[in-house]
Coordinates of C-alpha atoms and ligand atoms in Angstrom, one line a residue:
Chain A
M12 CA 7.1 41.5 -45.7
K13 CA 3.8 40.3 -46.8
Y14 CA 5.6 38.7 -49.6
L15 CA 8.3 37.0 -47.6
L16 CA 7.6 33.4 -47.5
E17 CA 5.3 33.3 -50.9
D18 CA 8.5 35.2 -52.8
T19 CA 10.7 32.3 -51.0
Y20 CA 8.2 29.7 -52.2
Y21 CA 8.7 30.8 -55.9
V22 CA 12.5 31.1 -55.9
A23 CA 13.0 27.5 -53.8
L24 CA 10.1 25.9 -56.4
R25 CA 12.3 27.3 -59.1
E26 CA 15.9 25.3 -57.7
L27 CA 13.7 22.3 -57.1
K28 CA 12.2 22.4 -60.3
K29 CA 15.8 22.2 -61.8
Y30 CA 16.6 19.8 -59.5
F31 CA 14.3 17.1 -60.0
R32 CA 15.1 17.7 -63.9
Q33 CA 18.6 16.4 -63.3
K34 CA 18.3 12.9 -64.0
T35 CA 22.4 12.2 -63.6
R36 CA 22.4 14.4 -60.4
L37 CA 19.6 12.6 -58.7
L38 CA 21.1 9.2 -59.9
M39 CA 24.5 10.4 -58.3
T40 CA 22.8 11.3 -55.1
L41 CA 21.9 7.7 -54.8
I42 CA 25.1 6.2 -56.0
Q43 CA 27.4 7.7 -54.0
P44 CA 26.3 7.2 -50.4
F45 CA 25.7 3.8 -51.6
I46 CA 29.7 2.8 -52.5
W47 CA 30.4 5.0 -49.5
L48 CA 28.3 2.6 -47.2
T49 CA 29.3 -0.9 -48.8
L50 CA 32.7 0.4 -49.5
M51 CA 33.6 2.2 -45.7
G52 CA 31.3 -0.8 -44.1
N53 CA 33.4 -4.0 -45.9
M54 CA 36.8 -1.8 -45.2
M55 CA 35.9 -1.6 -41.5
T56 CA 34.0 -4.7 -40.7
G57 CA 38.0 -5.6 -39.6
L58 CA 37.9 -2.9 -37.1
T59 CA 34.3 -3.7 -35.8
N60 CA 35.4 -7.2 -35.1
N61 CA 37.9 -6.1 -32.7
P62 CA 35.8 -5.7 -29.4
I63 CA 37.8 -2.9 -28.3
A64 CA 36.9 -0.5 -31.3
A65 CA 33.7 -1.7 -31.3
N66 CA 33.4 -0.7 -27.7
F67 CA 35.4 3.0 -28.9
L68 CA 32.4 3.2 -31.6
G69 CA 29.2 2.2 -29.3
T70 CA 28.5 -0.2 -32.1
G71 CA 29.5 -3.9 -33.4
N72 CA 28.1 -2.8 -36.7
Y73 CA 30.4 0.2 -38.7
L74 CA 28.1 1.0 -40.8
T75 CA 25.8 1.9 -38.7
F76 CA 28.0 3.9 -37.1
M77 CA 28.9 5.8 -40.2
T78 CA 25.4 6.3 -41.3
P79 CA 24.7 9.6 -39.7
G80 CA 28.3 10.9 -41.4
I81 CA 27.6 9.7 -44.8
I82 CA 24.0 11.6 -44.4
L83 CA 25.7 14.7 -42.8
M84 CA 28.6 14.6 -45.8
T85 CA 26.2 14.2 -48.9
I86 CA 24.5 16.6 -47.9
M87 CA 27.3 19.1 -47.0
F88 CA 28.7 18.4 -50.8
T89 CA 25.4 19.3 -52.2
S90 CA 24.2 22.1 -50.3
I91 CA 27.9 24.0 -50.0
F92 CA 27.4 24.4 -53.8
S93 CA 24.1 26.5 -53.6
G94 CA 25.7 29.6 -54.0
M95 CA 26.7 29.0 -57.6
S96 CA 23.7 29.2 -58.1
I97 CA 23.5 33.3 -57.3
V98 CA 27.1 33.5 -59.0
W99 CA 25.4 32.2 -62.2
D100 CA 22.0 34.4 -62.0
R101 CA 24.3 37.0 -61.6
R102 CA 25.9 36.4 -64.8
I103 CA 23.3 35.9 -67.1
G104 CA 21.2 38.7 -65.8
Y105 CA 18.2 36.8 -63.8
L106 CA 19.5 38.5 -60.9
D107 CA 18.9 41.7 -62.3
K108 CA 15.4 40.6 -62.9
L109 CA 14.4 38.9 -59.9
L110 CA 16.0 42.3 -58.1
A111 CA 13.2 44.6 -60.4
A112 CA 10.5 42.5 -59.8
P113 CA 8.7 43.6 -56.6
I114 CA 10.0 40.9 -54.7
N115 CA 11.1 40.7 -50.9
R116 CA 15.2 40.6 -52.1
A117 CA 15.7 38.4 -49.0
A118 CA 13.3 35.8 -50.5
I119 CA 16.2 35.2 -52.8
P120 CA 18.8 33.8 -50.3
F121 CA 16.0 31.7 -48.0
G122 CA 14.3 30.6 -51.2
K123 CA 17.8 28.9 -52.0
M124 CA 18.7 27.9 -48.4
L125 CA 14.8 26.4 -48.7
S126 CA 15.8 24.4 -51.6
A127 CA 18.9 23.5 -50.3
A128 CA 17.0 22.1 -47.3
I129 CA 14.6 20.1 -49.3
Q130 CA 17.1 18.5 -51.4
G131 CA 19.3 17.5 -48.1
V132 CA 16.0 15.9 -46.9
I133 CA 15.7 13.7 -49.9
Q134 CA 19.8 13.1 -50.1
A135 CA 18.6 11.7 -46.0
G136 CA 15.8 10.0 -47.1
I137 CA 17.5 7.8 -49.9
I138 CA 20.7 6.8 -47.5
V139 CA 18.1 5.6 -45.2
V140 CA 16.5 3.3 -47.6
I141 CA 20.3 2.3 -48.7
A142 CA 21.1 1.7 -44.7
V143 CA 18.1 -0.1 -43.9
I144 CA 18.7 -2.7 -47.0
L145 CA 22.4 -3.1 -46.1
G146 CA 21.5 -4.2 -42.7
V147 CA 21.4 -0.6 -40.8
R148 CA 18.7 -0.6 -38.0
F149 CA 17.8 2.6 -36.0
Q150 CA 17.6 2.5 -32.6
T151 CA 15.1 4.9 -32.3
G152 CA 13.1 3.9 -35.1
I153 CA 10.4 5.7 -37.8
L154 CA 10.0 8.6 -34.9
G155 CA 14.0 8.9 -34.7
I156 CA 14.1 8.8 -38.4
L157 CA 12.2 11.7 -38.7
V158 CA 14.4 13.8 -36.4
I159 CA 17.3 12.8 -38.6
F160 CA 15.5 14.5 -41.0
I161 CA 14.3 17.2 -39.8
I162 CA 18.2 17.4 -38.4
A163 CA 19.5 16.9 -42.1
M164 CA 17.1 20.2 -43.4
M165 CA 18.7 22.3 -41.0
V166 CA 22.4 21.0 -41.4
A167 CA 22.0 22.2 -45.3
F168 CA 20.2 25.0 -44.8
I169 CA 23.2 26.5 -42.5
L170 CA 25.4 25.3 -45.2
G171 CA 23.2 26.6 -47.7
G172 CA 23.2 30.2 -46.6
I173 CA 27.0 30.3 -45.9
S174 CA 27.7 29.1 -49.4
L175 CA 25.3 31.8 -50.8
A176 CA 26.6 34.6 -48.5
L177 CA 30.2 33.8 -50.0
A178 CA 28.5 33.9 -53.6
A179 CA 26.9 37.2 -53.0
K180 CA 30.6 38.5 -52.6
I181 CA 32.4 36.3 -54.6
K182 CA 31.8 37.5 -58.5
T183 CA 33.5 33.9 -60.6
I184 CA 32.4 29.9 -60.1
E185 CA 35.7 29.3 -59.9
T186 CA 37.0 31.3 -57.0
L187 CA 34.0 29.8 -55.1
M188 CA 34.7 26.7 -55.9
A189 CA 38.0 26.7 -54.8
I190 CA 36.7 28.6 -51.3
V191 CA 34.1 26.0 -50.8
N192 CA 36.2 23.0 -50.9
M193 CA 39.0 24.6 -49.0
L194 CA 35.4 25.0 -46.2
T195 CA 34.2 21.3 -46.7
M196 CA 37.1 19.2 -46.0
P197 CA 38.3 20.4 -42.4
L198 CA 34.5 20.7 -42.0
M199 CA 34.1 17.2 -42.3
F200 CA 37.1 15.8 -41.3
A201 CA 37.4 17.6 -37.6
S202 CA 34.1 16.2 -36.8
N203 CA 33.3 13.3 -35.1
A204 CA 31.5 12.1 -38.5
L205 CA 33.6 9.1 -39.6
F206 CA 35.5 8.5 -36.6
P207 CA 34.6 8.5 -33.0
T208 CA 35.9 11.6 -30.8
N209 CA 37.6 9.5 -28.4
V210 CA 40.2 8.1 -30.6
M211 CA 41.4 11.5 -31.5
P212 CA 44.1 13.8 -30.6
S213 CA 43.6 16.9 -28.5
W214 CA 44.1 19.3 -30.3
L215 CA 41.5 17.8 -32.8
K216 CA 39.6 17.3 -30.1
A217 CA 39.1 21.1 -29.4
I218 CA 38.5 21.4 -33.2
V219 CA 35.6 19.3 -33.4
K220 CA 34.2 20.7 -30.2
I221 CA 33.4 23.8 -32.1
N222 CA 32.6 22.4 -35.5
P223 CA 29.1 23.1 -36.1
I224 CA 28.7 19.6 -38.1
T225 CA 29.3 18.2 -34.7
Y226 CA 26.3 19.0 -33.4
A227 CA 24.4 17.5 -35.8
I228 CA 26.3 14.5 -35.7
N229 CA 26.3 13.6 -32.0
P230 CA 22.2 14.0 -31.9
M231 CA 22.2 11.6 -35.2
R232 CA 24.4 9.3 -34.0
S233 CA 22.2 8.8 -30.6
L234 CA 19.0 8.4 -32.6
T235 CA 20.8 5.9 -35.1
V236 CA 23.0 3.7 -32.1
T237 CA 22.2 4.1 -28.4
G238 CA 18.4 5.8 -28.5
W239 CA 16.9 9.0 -27.2
S240 CA 18.5 11.0 -24.7
S241 CA 17.9 14.7 -23.4
S242 CA 21.5 15.7 -25.2
I243 CA 19.4 15.7 -28.5
I244 CA 17.3 18.5 -27.6
A245 CA 20.4 20.3 -26.7
N246 CA 22.3 19.7 -30.0
I247 CA 19.1 20.7 -32.2
L248 CA 18.8 23.5 -30.3
I249 CA 22.5 24.5 -30.9
I250 CA 21.4 23.9 -34.5
F251 CA 18.6 25.4 -34.8
A252 CA 20.3 28.5 -32.8
I253 CA 22.9 28.3 -36.1
D254 CA 20.4 28.2 -38.5
I255 CA 19.2 31.7 -37.3
L256 CA 22.1 33.2 -36.9
V257 CA 22.8 31.8 -40.6
M258 CA 20.0 33.2 -42.0
L259 CA 20.5 36.5 -40.7
W260 CA 23.9 36.6 -41.9
T261 CA 23.6 35.8 -45.3
N262 CA 20.6 38.3 -46.2
W263 CA 22.6 41.1 -44.9
V264 CA 25.6 40.1 -47.1
F265 CA 23.0 39.6 -49.6
V266 CA 21.3 42.8 -49.4
N267 CA 24.8 44.7 -49.2
A268 CA 26.1 43.1 -52.1
V269 CA 23.2 43.6 -54.4
S270 CA 22.6 47.9 -53.5
E271 CA 25.0 49.3 -55.4
Chain B
M23 CA 6.1 70.2 -62.0
S24 CA 3.0 70.1 -65.0
E25 CA 5.9 68.7 -67.4
I26 CA 6.6 65.8 -64.5
A27 CA 3.1 65.0 -64.5
N28 CA 2.6 64.9 -68.4
E29 CA 5.5 62.6 -69.1
A30 CA 6.1 59.4 -68.6
I31 CA 10.0 59.5 -67.9
V32 CA 11.6 62.8 -66.3
V33 CA 15.5 62.2 -65.8
E34 CA 16.7 65.6 -64.0
N35 CA 20.4 66.3 -63.6
L36 CA 21.6 61.9 -63.3
R37 CA 25.0 61.6 -62.0
K38 CA 26.0 57.9 -61.3
V39 CA 29.3 56.9 -59.6
Y40 CA 30.4 53.3 -59.4
S41 CA 31.3 53.2 -55.3
S42 CA 33.4 50.0 -56.5
N43 CA 35.8 51.4 -58.8
G44 CA 34.6 55.0 -58.6
V45 CA 33.6 54.7 -62.4
E46 CA 31.5 58.3 -63.2
A47 CA 29.0 56.1 -65.9
V48 CA 26.6 58.9 -66.0
K49 CA 27.5 62.3 -65.9
N50 CA 24.7 64.9 -65.3
V51 CA 22.2 64.1 -67.8
S52 CA 18.8 65.1 -68.0
F53 CA 15.8 64.1 -70.6
S54 CA 12.3 63.2 -70.7
V55 CA 10.1 60.7 -72.5
H56 CA 6.7 61.3 -73.3
Y57 CA 3.8 59.1 -73.7
G58 CA 3.4 56.9 -76.5
E59 CA 7.3 57.4 -77.2
I60 CA 9.5 55.3 -78.5
F61 CA 12.5 56.9 -77.5
G62 CA 16.6 55.3 -77.7
F63 CA 19.5 56.3 -76.3
L64 CA 22.3 55.0 -78.9
G65 CA 26.0 54.9 -77.7
P66 CA 29.3 52.6 -78.0
N67 CA 30.2 49.9 -75.3
G68 CA 30.8 51.6 -72.0
A69 CA 29.0 55.1 -73.1
G70 CA 26.6 55.1 -69.7
K71 CA 23.4 53.5 -71.1
S72 CA 22.6 50.3 -69.2
T73 CA 23.7 52.3 -66.2
T74 CA 21.5 54.9 -66.9
I75 CA 18.2 52.3 -67.5
K76 CA 19.3 50.5 -64.3
T77 CA 19.3 53.3 -62.5
I78 CA 15.7 54.9 -63.8
I79 CA 14.5 51.0 -62.7
G80 CA 15.8 51.1 -59.3
L81 CA 18.6 48.3 -59.6
L82 CA 20.8 51.3 -59.0
R83 CA 20.8 54.2 -56.8
P84 CA 21.6 57.0 -58.2
T85 CA 24.3 59.1 -56.9
D86 CA 22.6 62.5 -57.9
G87 CA 19.8 63.6 -59.6
K88 CA 15.9 63.0 -59.7
I89 CA 13.6 60.2 -61.4
Y90 CA 10.5 60.4 -62.0
L91 CA 8.4 57.8 -63.9
D92 CA 4.8 58.3 -64.5
G93 CA 4.7 61.0 -62.4
V94 CA 6.0 59.5 -59.5
D95 CA 9.2 60.2 -57.7
V96 CA 11.0 56.7 -58.0
L97 CA 13.6 57.7 -55.0
K98 CA 10.7 58.8 -52.9
H99 CA 7.9 56.2 -53.5
P100 CA 10.1 53.4 -55.0
N101 CA 7.0 51.1 -54.1
R102 CA 4.4 53.1 -56.0
V103 CA 6.1 52.6 -59.0
R104 CA 6.7 49.2 -59.4
M105 CA 3.9 47.9 -61.3
V106 CA 4.9 50.6 -63.9
K107 CA 7.7 49.8 -65.0
G108 CA 8.8 46.7 -67.5
Y109 CA 12.4 45.7 -67.8
S110 CA 14.1 43.4 -70.2
S111 CA 18.2 43.7 -70.0
Q112 CA 20.8 43.3 -71.9
E113 CA 21.8 39.7 -71.1
S114 CA 18.9 37.0 -71.9
S115 CA 17.8 36.7 -68.3
L116 CA 16.4 33.5 -69.1
D117 CA 16.7 29.8 -66.5
D118 CA 17.6 27.9 -69.3
R119 CA 17.0 24.9 -67.6
L120 CA 13.3 25.6 -66.9
T121 CA 10.4 25.9 -70.1
A122 CA 9.2 29.1 -71.8
Y123 CA 5.7 28.9 -69.5
E124 CA 8.2 27.8 -66.4
N125 CA 10.0 31.0 -66.9
I126 CA 6.9 33.0 -67.8
F127 CA 5.2 31.4 -64.9
L128 CA 7.7 32.5 -62.6
Q129 CA 7.8 36.2 -63.3
G130 CA 4.4 36.6 -63.0
K131 CA 4.2 35.1 -59.4
F132 CA 7.3 37.6 -58.9
F133 CA 4.8 40.3 -59.6
H134 CA 2.5 38.5 -57.3
L135 CA -0.2 38.0 -59.8
S136 CA -2.9 35.3 -59.4
N137 CA -2.5 31.9 -61.5
E138 CA -5.7 32.8 -62.9
K139 CA -3.8 36.1 -64.7
I140 CA -0.9 34.2 -65.1
E141 CA -2.5 31.8 -67.0
K142 CA -4.5 34.6 -69.4
R143 CA -1.7 37.1 -70.2
S144 CA 1.1 34.5 -71.1
K145 CA -0.8 33.2 -73.7
E146 CA -1.6 36.7 -74.7
V147 CA 1.9 37.5 -74.7
L148 CA 3.4 34.1 -75.9
E149 CA 0.8 33.9 -78.6
M150 CA 2.4 38.2 -79.3
F151 CA 5.5 37.1 -79.9
G152 CA 4.9 33.9 -81.6
L153 CA 6.0 31.0 -78.9
W154 CA 2.9 29.6 -77.8
E155 CA 3.1 26.8 -80.0
R156 CA 7.2 26.3 -78.1
R157 CA 6.2 27.3 -74.5
K158 CA 6.5 23.1 -73.2
D159 CA 10.4 23.4 -74.7
L160 CA 13.3 24.1 -72.7
I161 CA 14.6 27.6 -73.1
E162 CA 18.1 25.6 -74.1
S163 CA 16.3 24.2 -77.5
Y164 CA 15.8 28.3 -78.3
S165 CA 17.6 30.3 -80.6
G166 CA 19.0 33.6 -79.3
G167 CA 15.9 35.5 -81.3
M168 CA 13.6 33.5 -79.7
M169 CA 15.2 34.0 -76.2
K170 CA 14.7 38.0 -76.7
R171 CA 11.4 37.4 -77.9
L172 CA 10.2 35.7 -74.4
D173 CA 12.6 38.0 -72.7
I174 CA 10.2 41.3 -73.8
A175 CA 7.1 38.9 -73.4
E176 CA 8.3 38.2 -69.6
A177 CA 8.7 42.0 -69.2
L178 CA 5.1 42.3 -70.1
I179 CA 3.2 39.9 -67.8
H180 CA 2.3 42.6 -65.3
R181 CA 0.9 45.1 -68.0
P182 CA 3.6 47.9 -67.4
K183 CA 2.7 51.2 -68.4
I184 CA 6.6 51.8 -70.0
L185 CA 9.0 49.0 -71.2
F186 CA 12.8 49.1 -70.7
L187 CA 15.0 47.4 -72.8
D188 CA 18.4 47.5 -72.6
E189 CA 20.2 46.2 -76.3
P190 CA 17.5 44.3 -77.5
T191 CA 19.0 42.8 -80.4
L192 CA 22.5 42.7 -79.1
G193 CA 24.2 40.2 -80.8
L194 CA 21.3 38.7 -83.3
D195 CA 21.5 38.3 -87.5
I196 CA 19.5 40.8 -89.1
Q197 CA 16.6 39.2 -89.9
T198 CA 16.3 38.4 -86.2
R199 CA 17.3 42.2 -85.7
H200 CA 14.1 43.2 -87.8
S201 CA 11.6 40.8 -86.6
I202 CA 12.3 42.0 -83.1
W203 CA 12.0 45.3 -84.4
N204 CA 8.1 44.7 -85.8
Y205 CA 7.3 43.0 -82.1
I206 CA 8.3 46.8 -80.7
K207 CA 6.5 48.4 -83.3
K208 CA 3.5 46.6 -82.8
L209 CA 3.5 47.0 -78.8
R210 CA 3.3 50.4 -79.5
E211 CA 0.9 50.5 -82.2
E212 CA -1.7 47.8 -80.1
H213 CA -1.0 49.2 -76.6
G214 CA 0.3 52.6 -77.0
M215 CA 3.4 51.4 -74.9
T216 CA 6.2 53.8 -74.0
I217 CA 9.2 52.3 -75.0
F218 CA 12.7 53.2 -73.7
L219 CA 15.2 51.5 -75.9
T220 CA 19.4 51.3 -75.7
T221 CA 21.2 50.1 -78.9
H222 CA 24.7 50.7 -80.6
Y223 CA 23.1 50.0 -83.7
L224 CA 22.2 52.7 -85.8
E225 CA 19.7 51.1 -87.7
E226 CA 17.7 50.2 -85.1
A227 CA 17.6 53.7 -83.7
D228 CA 16.8 55.3 -86.8
E229 CA 14.1 52.6 -87.8
L230 CA 12.6 52.3 -84.4
C231 CA 13.2 55.6 -82.3
D232 CA 10.9 59.1 -82.4
R233 CA 13.7 60.5 -80.9
V234 CA 17.2 59.3 -79.9
G235 CA 19.6 60.4 -77.5
I236 CA 23.0 60.3 -78.4
I237 CA 25.2 58.9 -75.4
D238 CA 28.9 58.4 -75.0
N239 CA 30.9 58.8 -71.8
G240 CA 28.3 59.3 -69.9
K241 CA 26.9 62.3 -71.4
I242 CA 23.9 63.2 -73.9
L243 CA 25.2 64.9 -76.6
A244 CA 22.4 65.3 -79.2
L245 CA 19.0 64.9 -78.7
D246 CA 16.1 65.0 -81.2
K247 CA 14.0 63.0 -84.1
P248 CA 16.5 61.0 -86.2
G249 CA 15.3 63.2 -89.0
V250 CA 16.4 66.5 -87.0
L251 CA 19.4 65.0 -86.3
K252 CA 20.4 63.8 -89.5
S253 CA 19.2 67.8 -91.2
Q254 CA 21.1 69.3 -88.6
I255 CA 24.6 67.6 -89.9
G256 CA 23.3 68.7 -93.5
G257 CA 20.1 67.8 -95.9
D258 CA 19.7 65.5 -98.1
L259 CA 22.2 65.4 -101.0
I260 CA 20.8 65.2 -105.0
T261 CA 23.6 64.8 -107.6
M262 CA 22.5 64.9 -111.0
T263 CA 24.4 65.2 -114.3
F264 CA 22.7 66.7 -118.0
G265 CA 23.0 66.4 -121.2
N266 CA 23.0 70.1 -122.2
E267 CA 25.6 72.8 -122.4
K268 CA 26.9 74.9 -119.4
E269 CA 25.3 78.0 -120.3
K270 CA 21.8 76.3 -120.2
V271 CA 23.1 74.5 -117.0
N272 CA 24.3 77.5 -115.0
A273 CA 20.9 79.2 -116.4
F274 CA 18.9 76.1 -114.6
L275 CA 20.9 76.1 -111.5
E276 CA 20.0 79.9 -110.8
K277 CA 16.2 79.0 -111.6
L278 CA 17.1 75.4 -108.7
K279 CA 18.3 77.7 -106.4
T280 CA 14.5 79.7 -105.8
V281 CA 12.9 76.7 -105.3
K282 CA 11.7 76.2 -101.6
D283 CA 14.2 73.5 -99.2
V284 CA 16.7 74.0 -101.6
K285 CA 19.5 74.7 -99.7
S286 CA 22.5 75.2 -102.0
V287 CA 23.5 73.9 -105.4
N288 CA 27.2 72.9 -106.2
A289 CA 29.1 72.4 -109.4
L290 CA 31.2 69.0 -108.1
D291 CA 34.2 67.6 -110.5
N292 CA 33.0 65.7 -114.1
N293 CA 30.3 67.8 -114.6
V294 CA 28.4 66.6 -112.1
Y295 CA 25.7 69.0 -109.9
S296 CA 24.8 68.5 -106.3
L297 CA 22.2 70.0 -104.8
V298 CA 21.4 70.4 -100.8
A299 CA 17.6 70.2 -99.8
E300 CA 16.8 71.8 -96.2
K301 CA 14.6 68.8 -95.8
N302 CA 12.6 65.9 -97.5
G303 CA 15.2 65.5 -100.9
D304 CA 12.6 62.9 -102.2
Q305 CA 9.7 65.6 -102.1
L306 CA 12.1 67.5 -104.0
I307 CA 13.0 65.2 -106.9
P308 CA 9.7 65.8 -109.0
K309 CA 10.2 69.4 -108.5
V310 CA 13.7 69.3 -110.1
F311 CA 12.4 67.3 -113.1
S312 CA 9.4 70.0 -113.4
V313 CA 12.0 72.9 -113.7
A314 CA 13.9 71.0 -116.4
E315 CA 11.2 70.2 -118.6
K316 CA 10.5 74.3 -118.6
E317 CA 14.3 74.8 -119.3
G318 CA 14.6 72.2 -121.7
I319 CA 17.1 70.5 -119.5
S320 CA 17.6 67.0 -119.8
I321 CA 18.5 64.9 -116.9
E322 CA 21.2 62.0 -117.6
S323 CA 21.0 60.9 -113.9
I324 CA 19.9 61.7 -110.6
R325 CA 20.7 60.2 -107.1
L326 CA 19.4 60.6 -103.5
K327 CA 21.9 60.5 -101.1
R328 CA 20.7 61.1 -97.3
P329 CA 23.1 61.5 -94.6
T330 CA 22.9 58.6 -91.9
L331 CA 22.5 58.6 -88.2
D332 CA 26.3 57.2 -89.4
D333 CA 27.5 60.8 -90.3
V334 CA 25.4 62.2 -87.3
Y335 CA 27.7 59.8 -84.9
L336 CA 30.4 61.2 -86.2
T337 CA 30.1 64.6 -86.2
Y338 CA 29.4 64.5 -82.1
T339 CA 31.5 61.5 -81.6
G340 CA 34.5 62.0 -83.5
K341 CA 34.1 58.1 -84.3
T342 CA 32.3 56.2 -85.8
I343 CA 30.2 53.5 -83.8
R344 CA 31.8 50.7 -85.3
E345 CA 35.1 51.1 -84.6
A346 CA 34.5 50.4 -80.9
E347 CA 32.0 47.3 -81.1
G348 CA 33.5 44.2 -83.2
S349 CA 34.8 42.8 -79.8
R350 CA 31.9 43.5 -78.3
E351 CA 29.3 41.6 -80.9
E352 CA 31.9 38.6 -80.2
A353 CA 31.5 38.9 -76.6
A354 CA 27.8 38.8 -76.6
Q355 CA 27.9 35.8 -79.3
Q356 CA 30.6 34.3 -76.7
R357 CA 28.2 34.7 -74.4
V358 CA 25.2 32.6 -76.1
T359 CA 27.7 29.7 -77.2
M360 CA 28.4 29.8 -73.3
R361 CA 25.3 29.0 -72.0
R362 CA 24.8 26.2 -74.6
I363 CA 27.8 24.6 -73.5
R364 CA 27.6 25.0 -69.8
R365 CA 25.6 21.3 -69.3
Ligands
LIG17 N1 28.7 47.1 -61.9 C1 29.7 47.9 -62.1 N2 30.6 48.1 -61.0 C2 31.3 49.3 -61.7 N3 31.9 49.9 -63.0 C3 30.6 49.9 -63.7 C4 29.6 48.5 -63.7 N4 29.0 48.9 -65.1 C5 29.2 49.3 -65.6 N5 30.4 50.0 -65.3 C6 31.3 50.4 -65.8 O1 30.3 52.1 -66.1 C7 30.7 53.0 -67.3 C8 29.5 52.6 -68.1 O2 29.0 51.0 -68.2 P1 27.5 50.7 -69.0 O3 26.4 52.0 -68.5 O4 27.1 49.3 -68.9 O5 28.0 50.8 -70.4 P2 27.4 50.6 -71.9 O6 25.6 49.6 -71.2 O7 26.7 51.9 -72.6 O8 27.8 49.7 -72.3 C9 31.8 51.6 -67.9 O9 32.8 52.6 -68.0 C10 31.7 50.2 -67.0 O10 32.7 49.7 -67.0
LIG18 MG1 24.9 48.2 -71.8

């Protein structure tokens, strides 16, 4: 227990060093949201010119409506691949080296989750800057943006954890990729990230309600579009609870998977 | 009890069955390793070498048996031996997107060393392994031999008393292998380190190890000094031809039989004669010459052939070690290639 924080820090540091070293990947995290925002923004302005649609979205600017969705989508597509690093570490023997060291074993998944969370904040930051350049105004200002960053971090932490737990069991990268891809699509589209719930059929609405991504989108959207409200806290608490559960679950799966 | 306290490693009736597939990889193995010794497990792919190492260092739970490191029961007190053991796995367990220094720094941190200690010691070990100048290079740019050297250097960062090397030269070319051997010898000579290594190279076991255990199918088939193992299956063989007529030669051979360390003397085909030495065939050759001089025998040719561990291996396992190994080398090489093209 004594070394849990320290070990977690160094496991995360390793991942982050590599993250910052990969220039092309960093550039992609810049370009991708830019393309999304400009492309989707342009495509959808026709929609927002319609006053009824604008009413549904809660804003006359589809970009503003979309920005939280783009933030979450970008984070999701990165953090859900965290597990790959465990599969790779196992294959090259790095995992054995870690396990042979006197580190707290929980630090291995937690460190990787922490790294995913930090990458999440960086991506959220980049997207916010791009959005502001493209004319999006955040209703709750700097403070609201900070809260958006915290939510981004918590979501990346959850998805990183899920990915790591899967990866601890699955030992080939190909299988992991297939499962992860199968997971991300429904998480994204069965949420209110890209379209308001009001326009969805009722069966989809039901799914949206149990999708954890929804509880991240809701407060983010309030912070961006409508302003402060008490539901923001409620949603953040739900996300936080999921964080804790995922942490416990991932650690449990990981420790079981590495003890033979 | 006294044995446990005086030995670096004591393994008693170790058994390991993998729960995933029910394979009994190690079957009731017992041995001990002295302090300051280089001890080797020699065996083919799948013999159970890695499983034994991983069980001893605590990466795997034994199904049965006792393990003592530095006098400590590791199953009862795993925390007490954490800093005693160093481990370099069969794979080159480096992060190839980090530099050598970053790799070794993190390893130091995973052993909870202070920054000052890591700085001092990593300089020490990197210099020892000839990698200090290349410490800021990404591992991607390292050759297989450099990676292995760094791997071993890393395992030394917390100054372990006992070092475990799982196939330290797997897939490396001959020159590189020799250079790694020299580093391993240096560790023992300069630091008195106890080293337990596994290998499937006979030359490696012969060159490095004070004692060798031949392992196959999870069992130790023989365990002793390489020289003893070799002499057990037959001593050094000296073959000779002479420039004299038969009677004279026969009289000479009778005399030879009385020389110390001569086990037997035989006539082979084509007037070739052989002498089997009890031990130290090289030291017998001068004696053969001095007897020959007294008897007025002219030696036309003389040759010493020593049995190799190959012969030992064949005797104990009924197969040559190379038979099983071709595909394995390729696999190891492929792994190295895979690391390179992964980007
Ligand atoms: N993680 C594992 N799970 C199940 N079986 C294993 C595992 N690792 C090794 N084995 C099996 O145990 C036996 C011994 O393997 P190993 O110890 O790796 O041999 P060596 O290192 O001598 O090549 C082999 O039959 C191998 O297939
Ligand atoms: Mg092995």
